[in-house]
Short mmCIF file of C-alpha atoms in Angstrom, two decimals:
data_model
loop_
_atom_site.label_atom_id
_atom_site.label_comp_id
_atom_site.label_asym_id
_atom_site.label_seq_id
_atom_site.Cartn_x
_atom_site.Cartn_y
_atom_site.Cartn_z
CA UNK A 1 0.00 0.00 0.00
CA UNK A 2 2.72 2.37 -0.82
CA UNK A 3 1.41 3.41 -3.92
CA UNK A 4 -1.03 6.40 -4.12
CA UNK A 5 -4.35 4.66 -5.02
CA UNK A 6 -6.41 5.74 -8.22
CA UNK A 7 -9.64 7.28 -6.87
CA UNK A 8 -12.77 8.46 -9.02
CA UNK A 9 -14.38 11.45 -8.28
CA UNK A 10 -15.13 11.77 -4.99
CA UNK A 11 -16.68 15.74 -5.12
CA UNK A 12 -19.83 15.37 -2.07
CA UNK A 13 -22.73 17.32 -3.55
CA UNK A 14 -25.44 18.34 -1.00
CA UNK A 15 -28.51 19.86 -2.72
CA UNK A 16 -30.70 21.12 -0.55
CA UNK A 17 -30.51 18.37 2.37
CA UNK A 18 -33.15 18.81 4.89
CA UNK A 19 -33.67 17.24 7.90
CA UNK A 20 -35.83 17.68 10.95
CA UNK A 21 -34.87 15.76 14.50
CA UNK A 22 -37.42 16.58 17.23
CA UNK A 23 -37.24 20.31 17.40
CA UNK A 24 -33.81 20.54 15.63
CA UNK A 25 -33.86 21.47 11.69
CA UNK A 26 -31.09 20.77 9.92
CA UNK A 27 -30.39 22.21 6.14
CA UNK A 28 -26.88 22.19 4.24
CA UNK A 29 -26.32 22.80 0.48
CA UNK A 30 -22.77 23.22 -0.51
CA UNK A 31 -19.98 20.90 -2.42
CA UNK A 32 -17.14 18.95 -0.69
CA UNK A 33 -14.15 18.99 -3.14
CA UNK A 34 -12.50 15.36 -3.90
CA UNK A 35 -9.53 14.49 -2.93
CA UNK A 36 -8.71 16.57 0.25
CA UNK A 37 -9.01 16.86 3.79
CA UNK A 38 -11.68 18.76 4.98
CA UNK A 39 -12.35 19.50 8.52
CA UNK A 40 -16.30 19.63 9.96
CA UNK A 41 -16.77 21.69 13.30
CA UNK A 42 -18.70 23.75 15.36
CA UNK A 43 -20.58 24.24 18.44
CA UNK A 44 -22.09 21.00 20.34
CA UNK A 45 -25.46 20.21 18.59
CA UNK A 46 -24.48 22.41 15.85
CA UNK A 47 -25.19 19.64 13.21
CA UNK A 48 -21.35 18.19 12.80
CA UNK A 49 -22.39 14.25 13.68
CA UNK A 50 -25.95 14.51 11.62
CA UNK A 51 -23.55 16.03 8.88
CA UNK A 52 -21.65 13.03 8.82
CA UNK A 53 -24.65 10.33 9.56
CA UNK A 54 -26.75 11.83 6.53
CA UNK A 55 -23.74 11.14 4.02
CA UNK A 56 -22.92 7.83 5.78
CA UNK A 57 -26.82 6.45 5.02
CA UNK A 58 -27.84 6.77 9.03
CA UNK A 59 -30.17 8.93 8.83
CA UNK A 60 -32.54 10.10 5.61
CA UNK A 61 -33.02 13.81 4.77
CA UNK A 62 -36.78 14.78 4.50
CA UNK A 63 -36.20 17.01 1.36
CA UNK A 64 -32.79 17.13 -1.33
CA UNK A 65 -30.37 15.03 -2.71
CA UNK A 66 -26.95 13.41 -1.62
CA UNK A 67 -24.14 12.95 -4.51
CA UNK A 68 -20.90 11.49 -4.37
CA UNK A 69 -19.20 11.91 -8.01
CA UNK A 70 -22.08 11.24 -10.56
CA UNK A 71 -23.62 8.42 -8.15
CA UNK A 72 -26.74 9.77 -6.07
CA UNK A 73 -26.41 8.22 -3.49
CA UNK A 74 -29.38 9.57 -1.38
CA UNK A 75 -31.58 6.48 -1.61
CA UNK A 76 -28.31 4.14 -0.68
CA UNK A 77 -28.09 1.94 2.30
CA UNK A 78 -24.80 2.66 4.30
CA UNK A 79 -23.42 -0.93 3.37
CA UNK A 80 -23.73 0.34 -0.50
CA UNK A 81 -22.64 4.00 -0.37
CA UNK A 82 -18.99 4.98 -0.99
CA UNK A 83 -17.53 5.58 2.30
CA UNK A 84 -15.58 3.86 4.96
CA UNK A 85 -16.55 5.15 8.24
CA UNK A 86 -14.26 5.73 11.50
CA UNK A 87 -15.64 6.31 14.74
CA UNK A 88 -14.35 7.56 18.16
CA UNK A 89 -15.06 4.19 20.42
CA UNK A 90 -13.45 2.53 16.75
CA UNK A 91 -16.16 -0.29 16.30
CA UNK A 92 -14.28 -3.35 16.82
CA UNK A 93 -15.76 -6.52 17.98
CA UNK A 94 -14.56 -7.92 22.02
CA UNK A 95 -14.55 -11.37 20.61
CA UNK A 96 -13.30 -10.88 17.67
CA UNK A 97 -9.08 -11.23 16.81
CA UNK A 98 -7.62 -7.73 14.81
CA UNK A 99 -7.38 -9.69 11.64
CA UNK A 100 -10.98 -11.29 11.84
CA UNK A 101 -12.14 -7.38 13.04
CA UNK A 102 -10.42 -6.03 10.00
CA UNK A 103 -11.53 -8.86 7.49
CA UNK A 104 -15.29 -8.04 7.94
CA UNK A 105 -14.32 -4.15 6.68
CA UNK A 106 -13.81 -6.72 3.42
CA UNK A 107 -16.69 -9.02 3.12
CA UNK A 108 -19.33 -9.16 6.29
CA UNK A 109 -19.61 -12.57 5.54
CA UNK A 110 -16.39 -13.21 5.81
CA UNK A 111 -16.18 -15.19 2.85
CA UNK A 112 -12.16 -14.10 2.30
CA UNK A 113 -9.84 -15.31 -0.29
CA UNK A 114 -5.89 -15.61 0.11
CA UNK A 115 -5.57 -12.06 -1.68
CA UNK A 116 -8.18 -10.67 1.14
CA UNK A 117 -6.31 -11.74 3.98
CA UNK A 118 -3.00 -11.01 2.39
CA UNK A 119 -4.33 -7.36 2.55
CA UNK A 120 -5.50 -7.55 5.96
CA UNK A 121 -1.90 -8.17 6.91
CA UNK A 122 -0.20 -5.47 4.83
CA UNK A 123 -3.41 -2.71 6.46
CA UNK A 124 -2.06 -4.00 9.81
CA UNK A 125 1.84 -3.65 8.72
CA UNK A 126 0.71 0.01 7.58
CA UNK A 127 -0.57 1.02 10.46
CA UNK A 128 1.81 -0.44 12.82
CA UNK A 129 0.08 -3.33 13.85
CA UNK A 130 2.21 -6.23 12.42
CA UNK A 131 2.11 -8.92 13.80
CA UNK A 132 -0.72 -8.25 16.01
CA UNK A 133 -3.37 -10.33 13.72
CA UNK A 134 -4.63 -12.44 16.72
CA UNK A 135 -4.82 -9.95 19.32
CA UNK A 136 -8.38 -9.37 20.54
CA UNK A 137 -9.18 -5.25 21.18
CA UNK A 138 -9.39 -5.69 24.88
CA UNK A 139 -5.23 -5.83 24.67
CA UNK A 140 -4.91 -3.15 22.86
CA UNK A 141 -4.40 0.38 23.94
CA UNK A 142 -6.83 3.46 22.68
CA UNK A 143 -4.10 4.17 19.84
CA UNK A 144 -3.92 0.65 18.90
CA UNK A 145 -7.65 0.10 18.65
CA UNK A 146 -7.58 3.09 16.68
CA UNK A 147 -5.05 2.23 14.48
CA UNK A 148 -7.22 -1.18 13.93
CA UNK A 149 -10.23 1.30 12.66
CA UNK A 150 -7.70 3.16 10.42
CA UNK A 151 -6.46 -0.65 8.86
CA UNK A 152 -9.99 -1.64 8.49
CA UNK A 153 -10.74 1.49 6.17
CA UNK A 154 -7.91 0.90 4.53
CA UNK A 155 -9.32 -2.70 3.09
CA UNK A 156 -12.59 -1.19 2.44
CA UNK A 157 -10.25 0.85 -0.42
CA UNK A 158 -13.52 3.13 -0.95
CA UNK A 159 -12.92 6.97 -2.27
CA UNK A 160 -14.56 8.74 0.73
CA UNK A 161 -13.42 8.21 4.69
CA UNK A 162 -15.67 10.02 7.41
CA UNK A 163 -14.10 10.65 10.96
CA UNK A 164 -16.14 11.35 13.50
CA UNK A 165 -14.32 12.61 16.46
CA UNK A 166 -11.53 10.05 15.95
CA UNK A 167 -8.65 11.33 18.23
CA UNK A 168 -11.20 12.81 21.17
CA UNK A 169 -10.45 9.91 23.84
CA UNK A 170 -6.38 10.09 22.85
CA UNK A 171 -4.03 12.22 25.24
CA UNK A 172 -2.42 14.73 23.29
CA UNK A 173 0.98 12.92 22.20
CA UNK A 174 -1.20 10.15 20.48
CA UNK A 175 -3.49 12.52 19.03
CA UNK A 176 -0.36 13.88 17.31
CA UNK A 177 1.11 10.34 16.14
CA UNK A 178 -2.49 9.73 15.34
CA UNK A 179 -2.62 12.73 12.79
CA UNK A 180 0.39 12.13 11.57
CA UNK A 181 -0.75 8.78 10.07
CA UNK A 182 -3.98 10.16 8.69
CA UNK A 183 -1.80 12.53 6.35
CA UNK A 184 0.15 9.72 5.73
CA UNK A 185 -2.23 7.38 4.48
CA UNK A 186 -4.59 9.94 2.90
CA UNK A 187 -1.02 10.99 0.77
CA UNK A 188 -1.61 7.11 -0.18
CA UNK A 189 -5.10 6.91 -0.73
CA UNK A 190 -5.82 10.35 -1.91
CA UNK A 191 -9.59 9.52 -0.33
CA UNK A 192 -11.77 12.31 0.07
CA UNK A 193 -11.77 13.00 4.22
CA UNK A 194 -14.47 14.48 5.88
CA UNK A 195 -13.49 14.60 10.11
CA UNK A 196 -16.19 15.49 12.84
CA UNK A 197 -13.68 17.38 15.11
CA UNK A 198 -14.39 20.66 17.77
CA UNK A 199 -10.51 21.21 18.50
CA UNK A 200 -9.02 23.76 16.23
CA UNK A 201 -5.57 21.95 16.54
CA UNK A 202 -7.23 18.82 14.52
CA UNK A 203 -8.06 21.47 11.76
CA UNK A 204 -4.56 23.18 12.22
CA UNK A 205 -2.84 19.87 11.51
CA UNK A 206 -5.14 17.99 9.11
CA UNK A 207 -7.25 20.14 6.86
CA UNK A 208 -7.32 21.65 4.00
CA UNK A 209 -10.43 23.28 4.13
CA UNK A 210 -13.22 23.05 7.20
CA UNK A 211 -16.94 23.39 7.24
CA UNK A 212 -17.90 25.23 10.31
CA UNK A 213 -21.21 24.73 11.05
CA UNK A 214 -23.37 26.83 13.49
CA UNK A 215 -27.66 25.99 14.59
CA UNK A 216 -28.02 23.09 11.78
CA UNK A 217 -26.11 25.18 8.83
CA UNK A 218 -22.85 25.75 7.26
CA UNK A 219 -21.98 28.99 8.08
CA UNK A 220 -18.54 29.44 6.72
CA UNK A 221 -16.67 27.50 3.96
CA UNK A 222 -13.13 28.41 3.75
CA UNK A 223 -9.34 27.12 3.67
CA UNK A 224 -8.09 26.19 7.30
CA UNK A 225 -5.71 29.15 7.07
CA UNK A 226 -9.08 31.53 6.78
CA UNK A 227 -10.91 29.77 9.47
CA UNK A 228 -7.63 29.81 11.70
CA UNK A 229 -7.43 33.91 11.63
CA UNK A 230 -11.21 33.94 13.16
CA UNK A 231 -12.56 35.94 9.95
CA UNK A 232 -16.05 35.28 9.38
CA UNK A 233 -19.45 34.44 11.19
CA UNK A 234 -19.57 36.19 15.09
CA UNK A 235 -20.14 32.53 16.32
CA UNK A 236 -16.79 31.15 14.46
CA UNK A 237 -14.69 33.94 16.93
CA UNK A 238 -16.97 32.92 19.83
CA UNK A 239 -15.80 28.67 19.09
CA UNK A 240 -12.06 29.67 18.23
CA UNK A 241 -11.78 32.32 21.44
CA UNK A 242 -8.64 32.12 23.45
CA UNK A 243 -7.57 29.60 20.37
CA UNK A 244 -8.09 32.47 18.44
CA UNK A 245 -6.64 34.98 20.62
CA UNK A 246 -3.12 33.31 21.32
CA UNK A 247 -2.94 32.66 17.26
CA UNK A 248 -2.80 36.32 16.47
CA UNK A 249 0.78 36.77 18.25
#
């Protein structure tokens, strides 16, 4: 896997997605550009995780269309859209071993061939987990397990990979290593990234543009360095604040 991967289009298109959860209304029309990092963040409940969970396939907008490329993909089940998806408590089965965990990011079923599980051992070499194909997670650290998630979207080998909050239960020297391997493999992949993240410091080191979202909208798309200096929206100087502050100097 040391060879950038050849990707399709991977542009998101939201037209006019509208969503309503209990008293909450939700609307974002805007395009994602393929092939690059971009950041997703905002206040708590400002719409960051139902962002991610309407282009994942978990939840339905009532009104508007979903595109990824030229495929609408509105109508999809998760299993069918895609994306490979990597979560903050990093999915992996108790009783399962790494390579069995990673495997089903293959075929749920299981059903693997010798050139599957020879690429379930070169996702855990890439991620620094050789050798660790019959460890179950409950040995692992919180980096490990994450790096596990990270090897599992690897196999997947689909042009889209949505983070939500992926680094927000690491101390701060993992959440560094941690980042550093994103860029790394995303420099392999070239996947479109889309990462659920409130601390500025992810967008700092990851993105290259962000999506800050404020009360269910996107309020400001712009290059990290623009959303870094605070210009914009009242609420994006309110979120960055001392962040902000210390920056200028």
């Amino acid at each position: 896997m040391s060879e950038t991967a050849t990707i399709p289009d991977a542009a998101i298109v939201l037209d006019t997605v509208q969503l309503r959860l209990g008293n909450q209304s939700f609307e974002f029309n805007d395009q994602i550009a393929s092939g690059k990092i971009t950041a997703i963040t905002g206040m708590s409940g400002s719409g960051k995780s139902t962002l991610l969970n309407l282009i994942a396939g978990f939840e339905t907008p009532d009104q508007g269309r979903i595109r990824i490329g030229s495929e609408d993909i509105t109508d999809l089940p998760p299993a069918k859209r895609p994306v490979s998806l990597v979560f903050q408590d990093h999915n992996l089965f108790a009783h399962l071993d790494l390579a069995t965990n990673i495997g089903l990011g293959i075929d749920p079923s299981l059903r693997l061939g010798a050139a599957d599980r020879l690429a379930v051992s070169q996702a855990l070499k890439r991620v620094g987990l050789g050798g660790y194909d019959r460890r179950k997670p409950a040995t692992l650290s919180g980096g490990e397990k994450q790096r596990a998630a990270f090897a599992r979207a690897l196999v997947r080998r689909k042009p889209v990979l949505l983070l939500d909050e992926p680094f927000a239960a690491l101390d701060p020297g993992l959440r560094a290593s941690m980042a550093d391997l994103l860029l790394d493999l995303h420099r392999e992949t070239g996947q479109s990234v889309l990462i659920v993240s409130h601390d500025p410091q992810d967008v700092r080191r990851l993105a290259d543009d962000v999506l800050f979202l404020d009360q269910g909208r996107i309020s400001l798309h712009c290059d990290a360095k623009t959303f870094l200096s605070g210009e914009g929206p009242a609420a994006l100087k309110t979120f960055l604040g001392p962040f902000h502050d210390r920056d200028r100097f």
